[in-house]
Each structure stands twice: as C-alpha cells, then as structure tokens.
Amino acid sequence: MAADIELWQAAVSLVLIAVVVAVSLWRRLGLERSVLWASARATIQLLAVGALFTVIFDSGLADLWSGLWILVMVAVAGGVIARRTGAGRYLFGVGLAAVGVTVGVVLAVIFGLGVLQLEPVSAVVIAGITIGNTMPSVVQAVDRTRSQLSASSGQIEAMLALGFDAAGATRPVVHDVARLALVPQIERTKVVGLIALPGAMTGLLLAGAEPFDAVLIQLVVMFLVLGAVAISVIIVTLAMTRRALTPDLRLADWVRALH
C-alpha cells in the first residue's frame, strides 16, 4: 500500500480542528487555545519523531540510538509521575521503576519469544505503545490518589486511632483508585475488535501482514499492555499511600497541604 502523502493532504485533516475552534469562539467555550496548542505541540513532536526515526534507519548506531530513546521516554514518564504526585523526589524513582520494569518485561516477551524481529525502530515503537497506554492511567491514578487522600484524611486518621496499621488505613484508597484508574484500559480491551481496531494490528495489515498473524501479534501486545498498565498503577498507588503516612503513623505534610 502506498504511503506517500502531500503536505496539503495533511493540512486538510485540520478541517475538524478549525470547526472546533470556530464553534468555541462563537459560543465562547474557551477551548480554542488548548485545542490549537495541543495540535501545534503534536505536530512539532511528531515531526521530531519522524526526523529521529530517519536517523535511526540511516545510522550505523541504530541500536544505540533506539536504546537511548527508550531510556529517555522512561525517564520522562517517571518525571511526569513524580511531578503530579506532589510527594517529592521519592516518587520519581518509583515512577521510573514502575514504567521501566513493565517496559522491560514487554520488550523481553515481544522480542525474546520472537513475536517480532528485534529491530531498533520496532523496539522504540513497542516501548512507545506501552508507555503511551500506561501514562494516562498512571497519571489518572496519581490525581485520584491525591484527591482521595485529601478527602479521606479524617477517615484515615480515625482508622489509625482505632489500631489499623498503615496498609489497613489506606487500603480503601488503594482499592478505589486502582479500580477506577484501570477502567478505561479494561474497557478498551473488552471492546477491541468490536468498535475499535487497535493500532498495532492495523499497522501490520496496512504493511501487508496476514490478517491472522496481525491478530495474534495484537493479542500479545494488548495483553502485555494491560498487564503493564495494571502493575504500574498498583505500584505507584501503593507507593503514594505508603508515603502519605510518616513512620509514626501521622499524615505526611504533603498530604496535609492538599487540603
């Protein structure tokens, strides 16, 4: 299938963005700046990615470049998680570990079992798919944990006063946050093939792969991503709730500051 596309064809795809901006201005919805900024940022980032892929394809150090790229993605993800928690630098290491370990497992299974041939660009793409699916759920879990800790601070202190340990007092928060944060990924997994065709499978089909092979590869990727999302959410949520209490079982200062 031909993949050549002209600049004007890409520009035409902005028609719905233009409609949204026009409606926002007309109805004074205040959406135009965020929509335009998101579109501009995505354009710049994807153009940069295209340039980097070109470097990887053409460079004799493709393996090194792809490895560095994956490390940078993991580091950025860890930084985003730490910044959103408000719990300080402690959560940077936790976020880094959660994303890094899950990405490592996904890459090991995909390429170690020969599901895909190990190539620099393939490694970056699979890592990007994993992180791209993991980050929204983890960020949602972080935000939800912050709000739940703030709203439940009185309940947590009451449970501590009744003799619960740190894990027992914060267990309701962990349960609610993990369940809600995983709902979008679980729902996407449940309806895949019915109302949505996943990107990995469609990409393989467009590249000329056999439909059944494309489906099997997509299943492997989808199961690994679901597991990666779940593990990352649980790790980060447990780490935040653990950090929410001091060693002498009092609410930490960063939790009190949420009020």
PDB file of C-alpha atoms in Angstrom:
ATOM      1  CA  MET A   1       0.000   0.000   0.000  1.00  0.00           C
ATOM      2  CA  ALA A   2       1.364   3.432  -0.945  1.00  0.00           C
ATOM      3  CA  ALA A   3       2.186   5.664   1.983  1.00  0.00           C
ATOM      4  CA  ASP A   4       3.124   8.861   0.100  1.00  0.00           C
ATOM      5  CA  ILE A   5       1.248  11.884   1.339  1.00  0.00           C
ATOM      6  CA  GLU A   6       1.466  15.511   0.322  1.00  0.00           C
ATOM      7  CA  LEU A   7       1.644  18.430   2.738  1.00  0.00           C
ATOM      8  CA  TRP A   8      -1.697  19.787   1.574  1.00  0.00           C
ATOM      9  CA  GLN A   9      -3.355  16.456   2.340  1.00  0.00           C
ATOM     10  CA  ALA A  10      -2.087  16.594   5.907  1.00  0.00           C
ATOM     11  CA  ALA A  11      -3.269  20.200   6.163  1.00  0.00           C
ATOM     12  CA  VAL A  12      -6.804  19.247   5.052  1.00  0.00           C
ATOM     13  CA  SER A  13      -7.043  16.961   8.082  1.00  0.00           C
ATOM     14  CA  LEU A  14      -7.197  20.123  10.206  1.00  0.00           C
ATOM     15  CA  VAL A  15     -10.724  20.828   8.990  1.00  0.00           C
ATOM     16  CA  LEU A  16     -12.376  19.469  12.142  1.00  0.00           C
ATOM     17  CA  ILE A  17      -9.895  21.369  14.328  1.00  0.00           C
ATOM     18  CA  ALA A  18     -10.908  24.552  12.501  1.00  0.00           C
ATOM     19  CA  VAL A  19     -14.578  23.736  13.111  1.00  0.00           C
ATOM     20  CA  VAL A  20     -13.946  23.199  16.830  1.00  0.00           C
ATOM     21  CA  VAL A  21     -12.056  26.500  17.097  1.00  0.00           C
ATOM     22  CA  ALA A  22     -14.815  28.346  15.228  1.00  0.00           C
ATOM     23  CA  VAL A  23     -17.558  26.865  17.428  1.00  0.00           C
ATOM     24  CA  SER A  24     -15.534  27.603  20.565  1.00  0.00           C
ATOM     25  CA  LEU A  25     -15.089  31.242  19.560  1.00  0.00           C
ATOM     26  CA  TRP A  26     -18.729  31.547  18.554  1.00  0.00           C
ATOM     27  CA  ARG A  27     -20.103  30.021  21.752  1.00  0.00           C
ATOM     28  CA  ARG A  28     -17.293  31.385  23.954  1.00  0.00           C
ATOM     29  CA  LEU A  29     -16.357  27.932  25.215  1.00  0.00           C
ATOM     30  CA  GLY A  30     -12.719  28.826  25.807  1.00  0.00           C
ATOM     31  CA  LEU A  31     -11.438  25.683  24.080  1.00  0.00           C
ATOM     32  CA  GLU A  32      -9.604  27.264  21.171  1.00  0.00           C
ATOM     33  CA  ARG A  33      -6.283  27.899  22.892  1.00  0.00           C
ATOM     34  CA  SER A  34      -5.956  24.394  24.348  1.00  0.00           C
ATOM     35  CA  VAL A  35      -7.038  22.742  21.080  1.00  0.00           C
ATOM     36  CA  LEU A  36      -4.633  24.822  18.987  1.00  0.00           C
ATOM     37  CA  TRP A  37      -1.791  24.315  21.447  1.00  0.00           C
ATOM     38  CA  ALA A  38      -2.373  20.557  21.552  1.00  0.00           C
ATOM     39  CA  SER A  39      -2.435  20.403  17.743  1.00  0.00           C
ATOM     40  CA  ALA A  40       0.716  22.507  17.380  1.00  0.00           C
ATOM     41  CA  ARG A  41       2.552  20.540  20.045  1.00  0.00           C
ATOM     42  CA  ALA A  42       1.570  17.219  18.477  1.00  0.00           C
ATOM     43  CA  THR A  43       2.741  18.455  15.074  1.00  0.00           C
ATOM     44  CA  ILE A  44       6.141  19.530  16.386  1.00  0.00           C
ATOM     45  CA  GLN A  45       6.626  16.348  18.405  1.00  0.00           C
ATOM     46  CA  LEU A  46       5.653  14.022  15.568  1.00  0.00           C
ATOM     47  CA  LEU A  47       7.854  15.856  13.082  1.00  0.00           C
ATOM     48  CA  ALA A  48      10.716  15.475  15.549  1.00  0.00           C
ATOM     49  CA  VAL A  49       9.901  11.778  15.914  1.00  0.00           C
ATOM     50  CA  GLY A  50       9.914  11.392  12.144  1.00  0.00           C
ATOM     51  CA  ALA A  51      13.342  13.013  11.982  1.00  0.00           C
ATOM     52  CA  LEU A  52      14.621  10.746  14.741  1.00  0.00           C
ATOM     53  CA  PHE A  53      13.276   7.661  13.011  1.00  0.00           C
ATOM     54  CA  THR A  54      15.130   8.747   9.898  1.00  0.00           C
ATOM     55  CA  VAL A  55      18.327   8.977  11.940  1.00  0.00           C
ATOM     56  CA  ILE A  56      17.737   5.515  13.383  1.00  0.00           C
ATOM     57  CA  PHE A  57      17.060   4.000   9.973  1.00  0.00           C
ATOM     58  CA  ASP A  58      20.129   5.565   8.364  1.00  0.00           C
ATOM     59  CA  SER A  59      22.612   5.455  11.227  1.00  0.00           C
ATOM     60  CA  GLY A  60      25.160   2.738  11.803  1.00  0.00           C
ATOM     61  CA  LEU A  61      24.491   3.230  15.521  1.00  0.00           C
ATOM     62  CA  ALA A  62      20.785   2.429  15.259  1.00  0.00           C
ATOM     63  CA  ASP A  63      20.807   0.086  18.254  1.00  0.00           C
ATOM     64  CA  LEU A  64      22.418   2.734  20.459  1.00  0.00           C
ATOM     65  CA  TRP A  65      20.039   5.470  19.328  1.00  0.00           C
ATOM     66  CA  SER A  66      16.960   3.329  19.899  1.00  0.00           C
ATOM     67  CA  GLY A  67      18.162   2.297  23.366  1.00  0.00           C
ATOM     68  CA  LEU A  68      18.796   5.920  24.331  1.00  0.00           C
ATOM     69  CA  TRP A  69      15.384   6.901  23.002  1.00  0.00           C
ATOM     70  CA  ILE A  70      13.644   4.272  25.126  1.00  0.00           C
ATOM     71  CA  LEU A  71      15.588   5.376  28.215  1.00  0.00           C
ATOM     72  CA  VAL A  72      14.589   8.990  27.617  1.00  0.00           C
ATOM     73  CA  MET A  73      10.921   8.010  27.265  1.00  0.00           C
ATOM     74  CA  VAL A  74      11.041   6.069  30.521  1.00  0.00           C
ATOM     75  CA  ALA A  75      12.814   8.931  32.310  1.00  0.00           C
ATOM     76  CA  VAL A  76      10.293  11.496  31.077  1.00  0.00           C
ATOM     77  CA  ALA A  77       7.427   9.240  32.186  1.00  0.00           C
ATOM     78  CA  GLY A  78       8.985   8.897  35.645  1.00  0.00           C
ATOM     79  CA  GLY A  79       9.392  12.654  35.880  1.00  0.00           C
ATOM     80  CA  VAL A  80       5.776  13.292  34.902  1.00  0.00           C
ATOM     81  CA  ILE A  81       4.557  10.840  37.542  1.00  0.00           C
ATOM     82  CA  ALA A  82       6.748  12.380  40.257  1.00  0.00           C
ATOM     83  CA  ARG A  83       5.683  15.911  39.378  1.00  0.00           C
ATOM     84  CA  ARG A  84       1.994  15.040  39.512  1.00  0.00           C
ATOM     85  CA  THR A  85       2.160  13.273  42.881  1.00  0.00           C
ATOM     86  CA  GLY A  86       3.353  16.235  44.940  1.00  0.00           C
ATOM     87  CA  ALA A  87       5.168  13.755  47.192  1.00  0.00           C
ATOM     88  CA  GLY A  88       8.630  14.937  46.212  1.00  0.00           C
ATOM     89  CA  ARG A  89      11.585  13.232  44.556  1.00  0.00           C
ATOM     90  CA  TYR A  90      10.814   9.931  46.242  1.00  0.00           C
ATOM     91  CA  LEU A  91       8.151   9.137  43.668  1.00  0.00           C
ATOM     92  CA  PHE A  92      10.485   9.811  40.741  1.00  0.00           C
ATOM     93  CA  GLY A  93      12.313   6.579  41.470  1.00  0.00           C
ATOM     94  CA  VAL A  94       9.037   4.742  41.963  1.00  0.00           C
ATOM     95  CA  GLY A  95       7.597   6.033  38.693  1.00  0.00           C
ATOM     96  CA  LEU A  96      10.839   5.273  36.907  1.00  0.00           C
ATOM     97  CA  ALA A  97      10.877   1.745  38.280  1.00  0.00           C
ATOM     98  CA  ALA A  98       7.200   1.089  37.561  1.00  0.00           C
ATOM     99  CA  VAL A  99       7.390   2.211  33.937  1.00  0.00           C
ATOM    100  CA  GLY A 100      10.903   0.895  33.340  1.00  0.00           C
ATOM    101  CA  VAL A 101      10.242  -2.599  34.654  1.00  0.00           C
ATOM    102  CA  THR A 102       6.980  -3.020  32.757  1.00  0.00           C
ATOM    103  CA  VAL A 103       8.510  -1.732  29.521  1.00  0.00           C
ATOM    104  CA  GLY A 104      11.446  -4.091  30.020  1.00  0.00           C
ATOM    105  CA  VAL A 105       9.136  -7.067  30.509  1.00  0.00           C
ATOM    106  CA  VAL A 106       7.086  -6.179  27.426  1.00  0.00           C
ATOM    107  CA  LEU A 107      10.197  -5.838  25.249  1.00  0.00           C
ATOM    108  CA  ALA A 108      11.640  -9.073  26.638  1.00  0.00           C
ATOM    109  CA  VAL A 109       8.485 -11.038  25.826  1.00  0.00           C
ATOM    110  CA  ILE A 110       7.869  -9.486  22.406  1.00  0.00           C
ATOM    111  CA  PHE A 111      11.412  -9.898  21.132  1.00  0.00           C
ATOM    112  CA  GLY A 112      12.643 -12.693  23.376  1.00  0.00           C
ATOM    113  CA  LEU A 113       9.901 -15.022  22.197  1.00  0.00           C
ATOM    114  CA  GLY A 114      10.302 -13.929  18.593  1.00  0.00           C
ATOM    115  CA  VAL A 115       6.837 -12.390  18.294  1.00  0.00           C
ATOM    116  CA  LEU A 116       8.533  -9.603  16.343  1.00  0.00           C
ATOM    117  CA  GLN A 117      12.010  -9.423  14.931  1.00  0.00           C
ATOM    118  CA  LEU A 118      14.270  -7.286  17.092  1.00  0.00           C
ATOM    119  CA  GLU A 119      14.991  -4.103  15.184  1.00  0.00           C
ATOM    120  CA  PRO A 120      15.779  -0.631  16.548  1.00  0.00           C
ATOM    121  CA  VAL A 121      12.613   1.015  15.276  1.00  0.00           C
ATOM    122  CA  SER A 122      10.422  -1.911  16.374  1.00  0.00           C
ATOM    123  CA  ALA A 123      11.836  -1.665  19.899  1.00  0.00           C
ATOM    124  CA  VAL A 124      11.075   2.069  20.066  1.00  0.00           C
ATOM    125  CA  VAL A 125       7.558   1.543  18.709  1.00  0.00           C
ATOM    126  CA  ILE A 126       6.677  -1.210  21.204  1.00  0.00           C
ATOM    127  CA  ALA A 127       8.140   0.793  24.088  1.00  0.00           C
ATOM    128  CA  GLY A 128       6.168   3.823  22.933  1.00  0.00           C
ATOM    129  CA  ILE A 129       2.936   1.839  22.731  1.00  0.00           C
ATOM    130  CA  THR A 130       3.488   0.525  26.262  1.00  0.00           C
ATOM    131  CA  ILE A 131       4.339   3.897  27.788  1.00  0.00           C
ATOM    132  CA  GLY A 132       1.633   5.675  25.803  1.00  0.00           C
ATOM    133  CA  ASN A 133      -1.016   3.352  27.196  1.00  0.00           C
ATOM    134  CA  THR A 134       0.455   3.282  30.702  1.00  0.00           C
ATOM    135  CA  MET A 135       0.897   7.002  31.315  1.00  0.00           C
ATOM    136  CA  PRO A 136      -2.764   8.145  31.110  1.00  0.00           C
ATOM    137  CA  SER A 137      -3.872   5.506  33.612  1.00  0.00           C
ATOM    138  CA  VAL A 138      -0.951   6.177  35.957  1.00  0.00           C
ATOM    139  CA  VAL A 139      -1.493   9.951  35.836  1.00  0.00           C
ATOM    140  CA  GLN A 140      -5.195   9.413  36.483  1.00  0.00           C
ATOM    141  CA  ALA A 141      -4.288   7.169  39.421  1.00  0.00           C
ATOM    142  CA  VAL A 142      -1.924   9.824  40.779  1.00  0.00           C
ATOM    143  CA  ASP A 143      -4.541  12.560  40.558  1.00  0.00           C
ATOM    144  CA  ARG A 144      -7.207  10.307  42.055  1.00  0.00           C
ATOM    145  CA  THR A 145      -4.912   9.242  44.884  1.00  0.00           C
ATOM    146  CA  ARG A 146      -4.197  12.872  45.753  1.00  0.00           C
ATOM    147  CA  SER A 147      -7.887  13.739  45.863  1.00  0.00           C
ATOM    148  CA  GLN A 148      -8.795  10.574  47.769  1.00  0.00           C
ATOM    149  CA  LEU A 149      -6.080  11.135  50.364  1.00  0.00           C
ATOM    150  CA  SER A 150      -7.316  14.677  50.864  1.00  0.00           C
ATOM    151  CA  ALA A 151     -10.980  13.671  51.082  1.00  0.00           C
ATOM    152  CA  SER A 152     -10.302  10.626  53.263  1.00  0.00           C
ATOM    153  CA  SER A 153      -7.721  12.130  55.604  1.00  0.00           C
ATOM    154  CA  GLY A 154     -10.164  12.199  58.506  1.00  0.00           C
ATOM    155  CA  GLN A 155     -11.187   8.594  57.911  1.00  0.00           C
ATOM    156  CA  ILE A 156      -7.542   7.502  57.651  1.00  0.00           C
ATOM    157  CA  GLU A 157      -6.676   9.208  60.937  1.00  0.00           C
ATOM    158  CA  ALA A 158      -9.714   7.643  62.605  1.00  0.00           C
ATOM    159  CA  MET A 159      -8.715   4.177  61.410  1.00  0.00           C
ATOM    160  CA  LEU A 160      -5.177   4.719  62.672  1.00  0.00           C
ATOM    161  CA  ALA A 161      -6.588   5.755  66.039  1.00  0.00           C
ATOM    162  CA  LEU A 162      -8.596   2.523  66.122  1.00  0.00           C
ATOM    163  CA  GLY A 163      -5.421   0.489  65.718  1.00  0.00           C
ATOM    164  CA  PHE A 164      -5.190  -0.088  61.975  1.00  0.00           C
ATOM    165  CA  ASP A 165      -1.702  -0.215  60.518  1.00  0.00           C
ATOM    166  CA  ALA A 166      -0.638   1.988  57.597  1.00  0.00           C
ATOM    167  CA  ALA A 167      -1.648  -0.556  54.955  1.00  0.00           C
ATOM    168  CA  GLY A 168      -5.045  -1.139  56.543  1.00  0.00           C
ATOM    169  CA  ALA A 169      -5.840   2.542  56.951  1.00  0.00           C
ATOM    170  CA  THR A 170      -5.045   3.362  53.317  1.00  0.00           C
ATOM    171  CA  ARG A 171      -6.387   0.170  51.727  1.00  0.00           C
ATOM    172  CA  PRO A 172      -9.759   1.728  50.748  1.00  0.00           C
ATOM    173  CA  VAL A 173      -7.916   4.464  48.874  1.00  0.00           C
ATOM    174  CA  VAL A 174      -5.734   1.954  47.021  1.00  0.00           C
ATOM    175  CA  HIS A 175      -8.762  -0.198  46.151  1.00  0.00           C
ATOM    176  CA  ASP A 176     -10.859   2.675  44.767  1.00  0.00           C
ATOM    177  CA  VAL A 177      -8.034   4.364  42.892  1.00  0.00           C
ATOM    178  CA  ALA A 178      -6.700   1.211  41.233  1.00  0.00           C
ATOM    179  CA  ARG A 179     -10.164   0.103  40.165  1.00  0.00           C
ATOM    180  CA  LEU A 180     -11.142   3.466  38.673  1.00  0.00           C
ATOM    181  CA  ALA A 181      -7.785   4.114  37.008  1.00  0.00           C
ATOM    182  CA  LEU A 182      -7.894   0.772  35.220  1.00  0.00           C
ATOM    183  CA  VAL A 183     -11.462   1.118  33.950  1.00  0.00           C
ATOM    184  CA  PRO A 184     -10.529   2.859  30.637  1.00  0.00           C
ATOM    185  CA  GLN A 185      -7.858   0.290  29.734  1.00  0.00           C
ATOM    186  CA  ILE A 186     -10.087  -2.623  30.716  1.00  0.00           C
ATOM    187  CA  GLU A 187     -12.973  -1.223  28.669  1.00  0.00           C
ATOM    188  CA  ARG A 188     -10.711  -0.701  25.648  1.00  0.00           C
ATOM    189  CA  THR A 189      -9.589  -4.301  25.950  1.00  0.00           C
ATOM    190  CA  LYS A 190     -13.173  -5.564  26.211  1.00  0.00           C
ATOM    191  CA  VAL A 191     -14.388  -3.835  23.045  1.00  0.00           C
ATOM    192  CA  VAL A 192     -11.309  -4.335  20.876  1.00  0.00           C
ATOM    193  CA  GLY A 193     -12.357  -5.727  17.507  1.00  0.00           C
ATOM    194  CA  LEU A 194     -15.998  -4.711  18.038  1.00  0.00           C
ATOM    195  CA  ILE A 195     -15.931  -0.907  17.916  1.00  0.00           C
ATOM    196  CA  ALA A 196     -12.191  -0.289  17.728  1.00  0.00           C
ATOM    197  CA  LEU A 197      -9.337  -1.692  15.691  1.00  0.00           C
ATOM    198  CA  PRO A 198      -6.048  -1.383  17.592  1.00  0.00           C
ATOM    199  CA  GLY A 199      -3.091   0.405  16.071  1.00  0.00           C
ATOM    200  CA  ALA A 200      -0.568  -2.429  16.032  1.00  0.00           C
ATOM    201  CA  MET A 201      -2.907  -4.731  14.136  1.00  0.00           C
ATOM    202  CA  THR A 202      -3.999  -2.107  11.616  1.00  0.00           C
ATOM    203  CA  GLY A 203      -0.389  -1.096  11.060  1.00  0.00           C
ATOM    204  CA  LEU A 204       0.577  -4.680  10.308  1.00  0.00           C
ATOM    205  CA  LEU A 205      -2.402  -5.116   7.987  1.00  0.00           C
ATOM    206  CA  LEU A 206      -1.525  -1.947   6.101  1.00  0.00           C
ATOM    207  CA  ALA A 207       2.045  -3.214   5.837  1.00  0.00           C
ATOM    208  CA  GLY A 208       0.770  -6.384   4.148  1.00  0.00           C
ATOM    209  CA  ALA A 209       0.870  -8.916   7.001  1.00  0.00           C
ATOM    210  CA  GLU A 210      -1.510 -11.868   7.038  1.00  0.00           C
ATOM    211  CA  PRO A 211      -4.689 -10.980   8.991  1.00  0.00           C
ATOM    212  CA  PHE A 212      -4.404 -13.916  11.417  1.00  0.00           C
ATOM    213  CA  ASP A 213      -0.740 -13.133  12.132  1.00  0.00           C
ATOM    214  CA  ALA A 214      -1.640  -9.480  12.725  1.00  0.00           C
ATOM    215  CA  VAL A 215      -4.386 -10.506  15.147  1.00  0.00           C
ATOM    216  CA  LEU A 216      -2.103 -12.820  17.132  1.00  0.00           C
ATOM    217  CA  ILE A 217       0.591 -10.158  17.429  1.00  0.00           C
ATOM    218  CA  GLN A 218      -2.022  -7.629  18.529  1.00  0.00           C
ATOM    219  CA  LEU A 219      -3.307 -10.021  21.192  1.00  0.00           C
ATOM    220  CA  VAL A 220       0.196 -10.432  22.622  1.00  0.00           C
ATOM    221  CA  VAL A 221       0.772  -6.680  22.647  1.00  0.00           C
ATOM    222  CA  MET A 222      -2.675  -5.980  24.113  1.00  0.00           C
ATOM    223  CA  PHE A 223      -2.328  -8.471  26.962  1.00  0.00           C
ATOM    224  CA  LEU A 224       1.146  -7.204  27.817  1.00  0.00           C
ATOM    225  CA  VAL A 225      -0.014  -3.588  27.757  1.00  0.00           C
ATOM    226  CA  LEU A 226      -2.995  -4.341  30.001  1.00  0.00           C
ATOM    227  CA  GLY A 227      -0.686  -6.056  32.472  1.00  0.00           C
ATOM    228  CA  ALA A 228       1.839  -3.215  32.261  1.00  0.00           C
ATOM    229  CA  VAL A 229      -0.843  -0.620  32.952  1.00  0.00           C
ATOM    230  CA  ALA A 230      -2.252  -2.561  35.903  1.00  0.00           C
ATOM    231  CA  ILE A 231       1.138  -3.207  37.502  1.00  0.00           C
ATOM    232  CA  SER A 232       2.274   0.402  37.063  1.00  0.00           C
ATOM    233  CA  VAL A 233      -0.941   1.780  38.557  1.00  0.00           C
ATOM    234  CA  ILE A 234      -0.770  -0.532  41.548  1.00  0.00           C
ATOM    235  CA  ILE A 235       2.919   0.196  42.216  1.00  0.00           C
ATOM    236  CA  VAL A 236       2.504   3.962  42.071  1.00  0.00           C
ATOM    237  CA  THR A 237      -0.716   3.977  44.114  1.00  0.00           C
ATOM    238  CA  LEU A 238       0.797   1.786  46.832  1.00  0.00           C
ATOM    239  CA  ALA A 239       3.918   3.962  46.908  1.00  0.00           C
ATOM    240  CA  MET A 240       1.883   7.170  47.236  1.00  0.00           C
ATOM    241  CA  THR A 241      -0.315   5.839  50.018  1.00  0.00           C
ATOM    242  CA  ARG A 242       2.730   4.488  51.833  1.00  0.00           C
ATOM    243  CA  ARG A 243       4.413   7.873  51.523  1.00  0.00           C
ATOM    244  CA  ALA A 244       1.229   9.532  52.781  1.00  0.00           C
ATOM    245  CA  LEU A 245       1.990   8.395  56.344  1.00  0.00           C
ATOM    246  CA  THR A 246       5.040   9.122  58.463  1.00  0.00           C
ATOM    247  CA  PRO A 247       6.881   6.333  60.314  1.00  0.00           C
ATOM    248  CA  ASP A 248       4.938   7.210  63.483  1.00  0.00           C
ATOM    249  CA  LEU A 249       1.628   6.860  61.567  1.00  0.00           C
ATOM    250  CA  ARG A 250       0.721  10.502  61.037  1.00  0.00           C
ATOM    251  CA  LEU A 251      -0.373  12.114  57.798  1.00  0.00           C
ATOM    252  CA  ALA A 252       2.642  13.440  55.915  1.00  0.00           C
ATOM    253  CA  ASP A 253       2.992  17.182  55.388  1.00  0.00           C
ATOM    254  CA  TRP A 254       2.450  16.915  51.624  1.00  0.00           C
ATOM    255  CA  VAL A 255      -0.912  15.236  52.234  1.00  0.00           C
ATOM    256  CA  ARG A 256      -2.000  17.927  54.702  1.00  0.00           C
ATOM    257  CA  ALA A 257      -1.029  20.527  52.116  1.00  0.00           C
ATOM    258  CA  LEU A 258      -3.626  19.075  49.742  1.00  0.00           C
ATOM    259  CA  HIS A 259      -6.478  20.465  51.842  1.00  0.00           C
TER     260      HIS A 259
END
